[in-house]
Tab-separated table of C-alpha atoms in Angstrom:
chain	number	residue	atom	x	y	z
A	1418	MET	CA	-34.613	17.131	-27.570
A	1419	THR	CA	-34.086	19.774	-30.206
A	1420	PHE	CA	-31.520	22.703	-30.197
A	1421	PRO	CA	-33.083	26.161	-29.932
A	1422	ASP	CA	-33.202	28.164	-33.424
A	1423	ALA	CA	-32.727	31.913	-33.918
A	1424	ASP	CA	-36.347	32.603	-33.163
A	1425	ASP	CA	-35.956	30.827	-29.754
A	1426	ALA	CA	-32.926	32.557	-28.824
A	1427	ALA	CA	-34.734	35.881	-29.799
A	1428	ARG	CA	-37.580	35.223	-27.427
A	1429	VAL	CA	-34.922	34.565	-24.692
A	1430	ARG	CA	-33.260	37.689	-25.211
A	1431	ALA	CA	-36.422	39.744	-25.457
A	1432	PHE	CA	-37.668	38.043	-22.156
A	1433	LEU	CA	-34.430	39.015	-20.129
A	1434	ARG	CA	-34.173	42.302	-21.605
A	1435	ASP	CA	-37.718	43.100	-20.712
A	1436	SER	CA	-37.127	41.718	-17.390
A	1437	ARG	CA	-33.911	43.925	-16.767
A	1438	ALA	CA	-35.179	45.857	-13.979
A	1439	ARG	CA	-36.560	43.059	-11.949
A	1440	LEU	CA	-33.330	41.062	-12.428
A	1441	ILE	CA	-31.184	43.947	-11.125
A	1442	ASP	CA	-33.476	44.322	-8.329
A	1443	ASP	CA	-33.068	40.633	-7.348
A	1444	ILE	CA	-29.198	41.197	-7.327
A	1445	ARG	CA	-29.605	44.226	-5.135
A	1446	HIS	CA	-31.707	42.145	-2.754
A	1447	LEU	CA	-29.342	39.412	-2.533
A	1448	VAL	CA	-26.248	41.657	-2.208
A	1449	MET	CA	-27.495	43.867	0.456
A	1450	ILE	CA	-28.527	40.785	2.382
A	1451	GLU	CA	-24.888	40.330	3.730
A	1452	SER	CA	-23.992	36.789	4.144
A	1453	PRO	CA	-20.198	36.194	5.310
A	1454	SER	CA	-19.297	32.581	5.853
A	1455	ASP	CA	-18.477	32.951	9.507
A	1456	SER	CA	-22.021	34.291	10.489
A	1457	LEU	CA	-24.681	31.699	10.787
A	1458	GLU	CA	-27.454	34.125	11.605
A	1459	ALA	CA	-26.694	36.357	8.376
A	1460	LEU	CA	-26.424	33.020	6.460
A	1461	GLY	CA	-29.810	31.959	7.847
A	1462	GLU	CA	-31.442	34.987	7.014
A	1463	LEU	CA	-30.278	34.985	3.253
A	1464	HIS	CA	-31.224	31.395	3.021
A	1465	ALA	CA	-34.639	31.900	4.184
A	1466	TYR	CA	-34.976	34.670	1.545
A	1467	LEU	CA	-33.509	32.450	-1.102
A	1468	VAL	CA	-36.111	29.885	-0.460
A	1469	HIS	CA	-38.919	32.356	-0.637
A	1470	TRP	CA	-37.289	34.120	-3.801
A	1471	VAL	CA	-36.768	30.830	-5.860
A	1472	GLY	CA	-40.507	29.886	-4.916
A	1473	GLU	CA	-41.671	33.187	-6.291
A	1474	ARG	CA	-39.656	33.071	-9.497
A	1475	LEU	CA	-40.102	29.432	-10.417
A	1476	GLY	CA	-43.250	28.463	-8.547
A	1477	HIS	CA	-43.818	26.238	-5.640
A	1478	ASP	CA	-44.352	23.085	-7.237
A	1479	LEU	CA	-40.653	22.068	-7.082
A	1480	ASP	CA	-39.131	19.271	-5.279
A	1481	VAL	CA	-37.079	20.830	-2.334
A	1482	GLN	CA	-34.324	19.050	-0.579
A	1483	HIS	CA	-32.305	20.591	2.523
A	1484	GLN	CA	-29.194	19.697	4.369
A	1485	ARG	CA	-29.459	21.546	7.732
A	1486	GLY	CA	-26.627	21.312	10.252
A	1487	GLN	CA	-26.556	22.625	14.042
A	1488	ASP	CA	-23.316	24.721	13.240
A	1489	ALA	CA	-23.365	24.946	9.528
A	1490	PRO	CA	-25.251	26.756	7.043
A	1491	THR	CA	-28.031	25.072	5.071
A	1492	ALA	CA	-27.696	23.753	1.482
A	1493	THR	CA	-30.834	23.291	-0.547
A	1494	SER	CA	-31.531	21.972	-4.144
A	1495	TRP	CA	-34.573	22.682	-5.966
A	1496	THR	CA	-35.469	20.248	-8.912
A	1497	ILE	CA	-37.478	21.531	-11.687
A	1498	ALA	CA	-39.389	19.205	-14.007
A	1499	ALA	CA	-38.452	18.766	-17.532
A	1500	SER	CA	-40.492	20.688	-20.127
A	1501	GLY	CA	-43.900	18.977	-20.574
A	1502	GLY	CA	-43.327	16.703	-17.532
A	1503	THR	CA	-45.186	16.562	-14.090
A	1504	ARG	CA	-43.491	17.437	-10.709
A	1505	ALA	CA	-40.100	16.464	-10.637
A	1506	SER	CA	-38.288	14.379	-7.820
A	1507	ARG	CA	-34.931	13.530	-6.235
A	1508	GLY	CA	-34.751	10.407	-8.876
A	1509	THR	CA	-35.644	12.127	-11.842
A	1510	ARG	CA	-33.508	11.443	-14.972
A	1511	PRO	CA	-32.102	12.831	-17.174
A	1512	PHE	CA	-31.263	16.161	-15.433
A	1513	VAL	CA	-28.834	18.842	-15.431
A	1514	ALA	CA	-27.257	20.420	-12.114
A	1515	LEU	CA	-26.748	24.316	-11.696
A	1516	LEU	CA	-24.514	25.005	-8.657
A	1517	GLY	CA	-23.944	28.179	-6.722
A	1518	HIS	CA	-22.952	29.313	-3.382
A	1519	TYR	CA	-24.550	32.143	-1.195
A	1520	ASP	CA	-21.874	33.002	1.314
A	1521	THR	CA	-19.273	35.624	0.686
A	1522	VAL	CA	-15.836	36.707	2.071
A	1523	TRP	CA	-17.039	40.121	3.276
A	1524	PRO	CA	-17.664	40.888	6.700
A	1525	LEU	CA	-20.731	42.086	8.215
A	1526	GLY	CA	-21.093	45.881	7.846
A	1527	THR	CA	-19.411	46.213	4.347
A	1528	THR	CA	-22.660	47.321	2.758
A	1529	ARG	CA	-22.423	50.646	4.878
A	1530	SER	CA	-19.310	51.754	3.156
A	1531	TRP	CA	-20.036	49.870	-0.085
A	1532	PRO	CA	-23.724	49.716	-0.932
A	1533	PHE	CA	-24.994	47.842	-3.854
A	1534	ALA	CA	-24.939	50.309	-7.020
A	1535	VAL	CA	-25.590	50.405	-10.866
A	1536	ASP	CA	-23.265	52.596	-13.167
A	1537	GLY	CA	-24.399	51.963	-16.680
A	1538	ASP	CA	-23.730	48.389	-17.635
A	1539	GLN	CA	-21.775	47.700	-14.489
A	1540	LEU	CA	-23.068	46.959	-10.944
A	1541	THR	CA	-20.879	46.658	-7.736
A	1542	GLY	CA	-21.441	45.550	-4.124
A	1543	PRO	CA	-20.013	42.905	-1.845
A	1544	GLY	CA	-20.559	39.471	-3.128
A	1545	SER	CA	-22.061	40.689	-6.352
A	1546	TYR	CA	-19.139	38.802	-8.425
A	1547	ASP	CA	-18.688	36.093	-6.202
A	1548	MET	CA	-21.173	35.062	-6.571
A	1549	LYS	CA	-24.682	36.562	-6.260
A	1550	VAL	CA	-25.197	37.414	-9.724
A	1551	GLY	CA	-24.565	33.851	-10.358
A	1552	LEU	CA	-27.441	33.004	-8.169
A	1553	VAL	CA	-29.904	35.395	-10.098
A	1554	GLN	CA	-28.664	34.043	-13.425
A	1555	MET	CA	-29.334	30.535	-12.551
A	1556	VAL	CA	-32.753	31.246	-11.536
A	1557	TRP	CA	-33.635	33.559	-14.406
A	1558	LEU	CA	-32.257	31.133	-16.967
A	1559	VAL	CA	-34.833	28.596	-15.849
A	1560	ALA	CA	-37.423	31.309	-15.865
A	1561	ALA	CA	-36.367	32.335	-19.448
A	1562	LEU	CA	-36.545	28.607	-20.857
A	1563	ARG	CA	-39.959	28.251	-19.355
A	1564	HIS	CA	-41.352	31.642	-20.684
A	1565	ALA	CA	-39.658	30.718	-24.389
A	1566	ARG	CA	-41.211	27.392	-23.828
A	1567	LEU	CA	-38.004	25.638	-24.901
A	1568	PRO	CA	-37.638	21.966	-24.319
A	1569	HIS	CA	-35.277	21.172	-21.422
A	1570	PRO	CA	-34.390	18.263	-19.129
A	1571	ALA	CA	-35.105	18.528	-15.462
A	1572	ILE	CA	-32.852	21.032	-13.951
A	1573	ARG	CA	-31.703	20.881	-10.447
A	1574	LEU	CA	-30.360	24.137	-8.462
A	1575	VAL	CA	-28.242	23.647	-5.821
A	1576	MET	CA	-26.960	26.348	-3.496
A	1577	SER	CA	-24.640	26.012	-0.541
A	1578	GLY	CA	-23.420	28.343	2.140
A	1579	ASP	CA	-20.090	27.320	3.036
A	1580	GLU	CA	-17.968	27.615	-0.254
A	1581	GLU	CA	-15.862	30.272	0.820
A	1582	VAL	CA	-14.395	28.070	3.720
A	1583	GLY	CA	-14.035	24.778	1.789
A	1584	SER	CA	-17.502	23.488	1.731
A	1585	VAL	CA	-16.731	21.223	4.599
A	1586	SER	CA	-20.332	20.701	5.676
A	1587	SER	CA	-22.167	20.794	2.224
A	1588	ARG	CA	-19.735	18.602	0.084
A	1589	SER	CA	-21.485	15.600	0.653
A	1590	PHE	CA	-24.805	17.155	-0.154
A	1591	LEU	CA	-23.539	18.770	-3.099
A	1592	GLU	CA	-22.174	15.202	-4.463
A	1593	ARG	CA	-25.352	13.560	-4.030
A	1594	GLN	CA	-27.330	16.210	-5.784
A	1595	SER	CA	-25.167	16.119	-8.515
A	1596	THR	CA	-24.779	12.395	-8.932
A	1597	GLY	CA	-26.340	11.182	-12.223
A	1598	ALA	CA	-26.345	14.522	-13.864
A	1599	ASP	CA	-25.913	14.752	-17.603
A	1600	ALA	CA	-23.903	17.955	-16.773
A	1601	VAL	CA	-23.071	20.129	-13.802
A	1602	LEU	CA	-22.734	23.949	-14.428
A	1603	VAL	CA	-21.001	26.121	-11.867
A	1604	PHE	CA	-22.268	29.797	-12.159
A	1605	GLU	CA	-19.270	31.631	-10.414
A	1606	GLY	CA	-18.024	34.384	-12.541
A	1607	ALA	CA	-14.807	34.580	-14.355
A	1608	ILE	CA	-12.585	37.409	-15.478
A	1609	GLY	CA	-13.887	39.382	-18.445
A	1610	GLU	CA	-16.183	37.203	-20.815
A	1611	ALA	CA	-14.254	34.005	-20.064
A	1612	VAL	CA	-16.310	30.787	-18.670
A	1613	LYS	CA	-14.831	29.463	-15.313
A	1614	THR	CA	-14.409	25.672	-16.165
A	1615	ALA	CA	-12.463	24.470	-13.042
A	1616	ARG	CA	-11.319	25.630	-9.506
A	1617	LYS	CA	-8.301	24.683	-7.812
A	1618	GLY	CA	-8.374	22.406	-4.870
A	1619	ILE	CA	-7.750	23.857	-1.256
A	1620	GLY	CA	-6.569	22.947	1.879
A	1621	ARG	CA	-6.748	24.817	5.032
A	1622	PHE	CA	-4.205	24.174	8.217
A	1623	VAL	CA	-3.409	25.220	11.335
A	1624	ILE	CA	-0.065	24.915	13.090
A	1625	ASP	CA	0.118	25.333	16.818
A	1626	VAL	CA	3.915	25.649	18.335
A	1627	VAL	CA	4.185	25.415	21.986
A	1628	GLY	CA	7.412	26.714	23.755
A	1629	VAL	CA	8.286	27.538	27.494
A	1630	GLU	CA	7.374	30.687	28.965
A	1631	ALA	CA	10.196	32.528	31.069
A	1632	HIS	CA	11.449	36.061	31.780
A	1633	ALA	CA	13.321	36.842	28.837
A	1634	GLY	CA	15.792	39.339	30.748
A	1635	VAL	CA	16.037	37.590	34.387
A	1636	GLU	CA	16.456	33.820	33.128
A	1637	PRO	CA	16.317	33.540	29.289
A	1638	GLU	CA	17.976	30.086	29.518
A	1639	LYS	CA	14.739	28.407	30.965
A	1640	GLY	CA	12.524	29.708	28.175
A	1641	ALA	CA	11.770	28.368	24.719
A	1642	SER	CA	10.150	30.850	22.366
A	1643	ALA	CA	7.330	29.477	20.298
A	1644	ILE	CA	7.806	32.305	18.005
A	1645	HIS	CA	11.459	31.821	17.248
A	1646	GLU	CA	10.520	28.067	16.369
A	1647	LEU	CA	7.687	29.329	14.041
A	1648	GLY	CA	10.218	31.583	12.573
A	1649	ALA	CA	12.276	28.692	11.391
A	1650	LEU	CA	9.182	26.642	10.389
A	1651	ILE	CA	7.793	29.479	8.032
A	1652	PRO	CA	10.529	28.817	5.315
A	1653	ARG	CA	9.694	24.967	5.366
A	1654	VAL	CA	6.055	25.574	5.027
A	1655	LEU	CA	6.524	28.099	2.038
A	1656	ALA	CA	8.690	25.258	0.481
A	1657	ILE	CA	5.694	23.419	-0.661
A	1658	GLU	CA	4.863	26.156	-3.125
A	1659	ARG	CA	5.202	25.499	-6.854
A	1660	ALA	CA	4.150	28.548	-8.896
A	1661	GLU	CA	5.117	26.699	-12.019
A	1662	ALA	CA	2.573	23.616	-11.166
A	1663	GLY	CA	-0.184	25.976	-9.931
A	1664	THR	CA	0.442	25.401	-6.320
A	1665	SER	CA	0.418	28.298	-4.013
A	1666	VAL	CA	0.758	28.721	-0.178
A	1667	ASN	CA	-0.713	31.537	1.987
A	1668	ILE	CA	0.351	32.093	5.715
A	1669	GLY	CA	-2.611	34.381	6.344
A	1670	VAL	CA	-2.942	34.492	10.117
A	1671	VAL	CA	-0.341	34.331	12.889
A	1672	GLY	CA	-1.068	35.050	16.569
A	1673	GLY	CA	0.617	34.632	19.785
A	1674	GLY	CA	2.824	35.985	22.560
A	1675	SER	CA	1.923	37.995	25.645
A	1676	ARG	CA	4.832	40.502	26.738
A	1677	VAL	CA	7.766	41.655	24.739
A	1678	ASN	CA	9.939	40.724	27.737
A	1679	VAL	CA	8.654	37.172	27.905
A	1680	THR	CA	9.514	34.151	25.752
A	1681	THR	CA	6.305	33.158	23.903
A	1682	ALA	CA	4.666	30.014	25.307
A	1683	ARG	CA	2.181	29.415	22.347
A	1684	VAL	CA	1.825	30.796	18.905
A	1685	ARG	CA	-0.625	29.867	16.060
A	1686	LEU	CA	-0.335	29.918	12.400
A	1687	GLU	CA	-2.985	29.614	9.843
A	1688	LEU	CA	-2.537	28.855	6.218
A	1689	GLU	CA	-4.077	27.679	3.112
A	1690	ALA	CA	-2.668	25.757	0.176
A	1691	ARG	CA	-4.362	25.422	-3.404
A	1692	ILE	CA	-3.470	22.926	-6.084
A	1693	ARG	CA	-4.460	22.520	-9.627
A	1694	GLY	CA	-4.471	18.624	-9.608
A	1695	SER	CA	-4.254	15.712	-6.829
A	1696	ALA	CA	-0.638	14.984	-7.879
A	1697	GLU	CA	0.231	18.260	-6.353
A	1698	ALA	CA	-1.042	17.350	-2.995
A	1699	PRO	CA	1.858	17.569	-0.575
A	1700	GLU	CA	1.092	14.093	0.693
A	1701	SER	CA	1.458	12.725	-2.897
A	1702	ARG	CA	4.837	14.197	-3.322
A	1703	PRO	CA	8.041	12.169	-2.956
A	1704	ASN	CA	10.364	13.703	-0.132
């Protein structure tokens, strides 16, 4: 395979420049179909649109694979044949995988107060940065290569709907679809003009503390407060953090208790830890 020359690059730029309005409209559609990680219905709506949209932009002669879960969003791959090739299949080699996710952290209804908007060379909207613009870039990259008739290997687009919550359901699918690839490129944006080349590992944990409920004024000696115990536990949890090594801990949700005059019988804490490398995983550290 030969590398593109200046004329090839000029054809790609001209195609994308001429397609600017359509490209922005594609981003608008994806942003305005809200897709928070905790709404299977919303994720299903956007996934159905994605399947239609990819077919419209790249044709319907692609090898399409789905992973559907009963209580999880669908992950899908589309394999595009190499230039000059016939219809691709899941066994096609060599190939390059382009990865993205269509779920976002923004709750349903966010677009009512923050709709998609374009201001000069900037656009905004919930989920545009992370990472619906990336999905549009993936698809239009393939379209541009085809338009410019540039030689390319088979390309596999892979999109999942649970990345923001740890890719618990889609991980095995992502691994299968990427195995054997010459390169795997993730299209999530980076700050400024940088290219994102890695992400931290993430673990999410729930801690339930059980106490004994009693009247705090009449017979406090019979009670044991789960909240008090949790208060003593939190510093131990935060001690896992090592900023210099890139390990962070965030306690994001705490809930429990019934009344101010009753010792708490149960309280729950939810946290996440992020690590830069496997050696920093808490279970890998010496005590």
